[in-house]
């Protein structure tokens, strides 16, 4: 009986290990997710509650991150500052800041501050602003293992995550 069971085991093992056929065709490629950068130029008004929301398409994945930078100077070289940025008005008695929030399918840039009426802020603070939005892919197996960049430095982030910002698209 032991010999018969051993024989069945050996035959079964050979049958299962020798059943190889040709490799099948490759499956469809999945989407490629890369870190990216784009610009937005919101106007902050009473009509929009001093906040502007933008959809993300495609949506972000778990572990992705968004950084938003304000264009603070264009003299010679564009200079970007990571939000939130706080500004003081009326001899330092009142303040307002640009800040942002995000979820997997949208992000919002807004003004928040100690003023009771944001329309009293200078028009240059509310209108014609330029922001750069950087989406950093989190769980791609590459960026997840990299040491974090100095997020306060826009150029360091672009270099660290190998993002091409030579032709930044502008969202409306």
XYZ file of C-alpha atoms in Angstrom:
172
model
C 0.000 0.000 0.000
C 2.869 2.369 0.839
C 4.406 1.689 -2.574
C 1.139 2.504 -4.363
C 0.724 5.787 -2.414
C 4.341 6.704 -3.084
C 3.858 5.921 -6.784
C 0.736 8.131 -6.943
C 2.600 10.908 -5.162
C 5.553 10.752 -7.556
C 3.296 10.597 -10.653
C 1.158 13.468 -9.310
C 4.230 15.567 -8.567
C 5.587 14.999 -12.064
C 2.242 15.770 -13.668
C 1.844 19.091 -11.857
C 5.419 20.263 -12.325
C 5.708 19.380 -15.996
C 2.534 21.160 -17.152
C 4.018 24.300 -18.557
C 2.848 25.869 -21.755
C 3.849 28.948 -23.660
C 3.683 32.249 -21.834
C 0.465 34.112 -22.467
C 0.251 37.589 -23.907
C 1.049 40.474 -21.564
C -1.887 42.150 -19.877
C -2.832 45.769 -20.473
C -0.557 48.356 -18.943
C -1.943 50.186 -15.962
C -1.880 53.950 -15.699
C 1.455 55.600 -15.031
C 1.356 57.997 -12.100
C 4.050 60.640 -11.877
C 4.650 63.644 -9.717
C 3.563 66.795 -11.508
C 3.302 70.560 -11.251
C 0.776 73.062 -12.602
C -0.279 76.667 -12.021
C -3.523 78.272 -10.967
C -4.410 81.946 -10.903
C -7.383 82.416 -8.616
C -9.092 85.680 -7.791
C -10.326 85.766 -4.202
C -13.630 87.644 -4.001
C -16.699 87.862 -1.795
C -18.599 85.957 -4.517
C -16.397 82.856 -4.063
C -16.018 83.265 -0.301
C -12.329 84.098 -0.750
C -11.641 80.492 -1.658
C -11.289 78.614 -4.940
C -11.668 74.839 -5.370
C -10.121 72.900 -8.248
C -10.926 69.299 -9.231
C -8.126 66.763 -9.652
C -8.300 64.575 -12.727
C -7.031 61.940 -12.381
C -7.672 61.682 -8.676
C -4.830 61.215 -6.227
C -3.943 57.884 -4.709
C -3.528 57.104 -1.035
C -0.179 58.422 0.152
C 0.068 61.190 -2.455
C 0.653 64.729 -1.234
C 0.012 68.245 -2.512
C 2.222 71.257 -1.910
C 1.087 74.750 -2.928
C 3.500 77.631 -3.489
C 2.732 81.330 -3.895
C 4.651 83.354 -6.472
C 6.190 86.031 -4.241
C 8.691 87.668 -6.577
C 9.410 87.845 -10.291
C 12.454 90.096 -10.206
C 15.066 88.187 -12.197
C 14.078 84.694 -11.068
C 10.640 83.550 -9.987
C 10.550 83.006 -6.231
C 8.020 80.656 -4.654
C 6.942 80.383 -1.006
C 5.227 77.317 0.485
C 1.752 77.918 1.897
C 0.593 78.883 4.412
C 1.966 82.397 4.064
C 0.922 84.954 6.688
C 0.804 88.690 5.974
C 0.236 91.570 8.412
C -1.789 94.711 7.698
C -2.738 97.942 9.520
C 0.589 98.236 11.314
C 0.561 94.579 12.323
C -2.856 94.710 13.980
C -4.547 92.437 11.447
C -3.356 89.419 9.535
C -4.413 87.308 6.588
C -2.920 84.198 5.119
C -3.089 82.046 2.042
C -3.628 78.399 2.885
C -4.906 75.240 1.234
C -6.586 71.920 1.852
C -6.851 68.857 -0.371
C -8.534 65.504 -0.725
C -8.112 62.731 -3.264
C -10.232 64.504 -5.916
C -9.826 68.253 -5.295
C -7.840 70.991 -3.633
C -8.818 74.406 -2.338
C -6.781 77.583 -1.893
C -8.257 80.189 0.429
C -7.676 83.346 2.428
C -8.164 83.267 6.168
C -7.397 85.963 8.662
C -8.301 88.237 11.526
C -10.091 90.800 9.352
C -13.871 90.843 9.491
C -14.104 91.977 5.850
C -11.566 90.519 3.416
C -12.636 93.002 0.735
C -10.587 95.529 2.732
C -7.423 93.650 1.818
C -5.379 95.250 -0.978
C -6.548 94.144 -4.428
C -3.013 92.865 -5.127
C -3.535 90.402 -2.257
C -6.890 89.162 -3.580
C -6.659 89.400 -7.384
C -4.285 88.095 -10.023
C -2.360 85.773 -7.715
C -0.279 82.900 -9.086
C 0.209 79.602 -7.278
C 2.115 76.475 -8.266
C 0.642 73.180 -7.190
C 2.988 70.203 -6.871
C 1.548 66.700 -6.597
C 4.030 64.254 -5.130
C 3.278 60.593 -5.720
C 3.628 58.790 -2.405
C 3.365 55.035 -2.833
C 5.096 54.436 -6.131
C 7.976 52.468 -4.677
C 10.417 55.156 -5.779
C 9.439 58.332 -3.955
C 8.376 56.349 -0.908
C 11.995 55.331 -0.344
C 13.553 58.728 -1.060
C 14.564 61.018 1.726
C 12.137 63.925 1.945
C 13.024 67.184 0.234
C 12.975 70.538 1.969
C 9.337 71.244 1.117
C 9.750 74.951 1.836
C 12.102 75.177 -1.168
C 10.171 74.811 -4.433
C 13.336 74.174 -6.477
C 14.534 71.483 -4.067
C 11.184 69.672 -4.360
C 11.239 69.848 -8.162
C 14.787 68.488 -8.239
C 14.217 65.794 -5.586
C 11.172 64.317 -7.310
C 12.578 64.788 -10.822
C 9.639 66.943 -11.965
C 9.890 68.784 -15.279
C 8.549 72.297 -14.676
C 9.821 73.768 -17.935
C 6.323 73.799 -19.450
C 3.898 74.172 -16.548
C 0.247 73.888 -17.569
C -2.197 76.429 -16.240
C -5.581 75.398 -14.899
C -8.567 77.682 -15.243
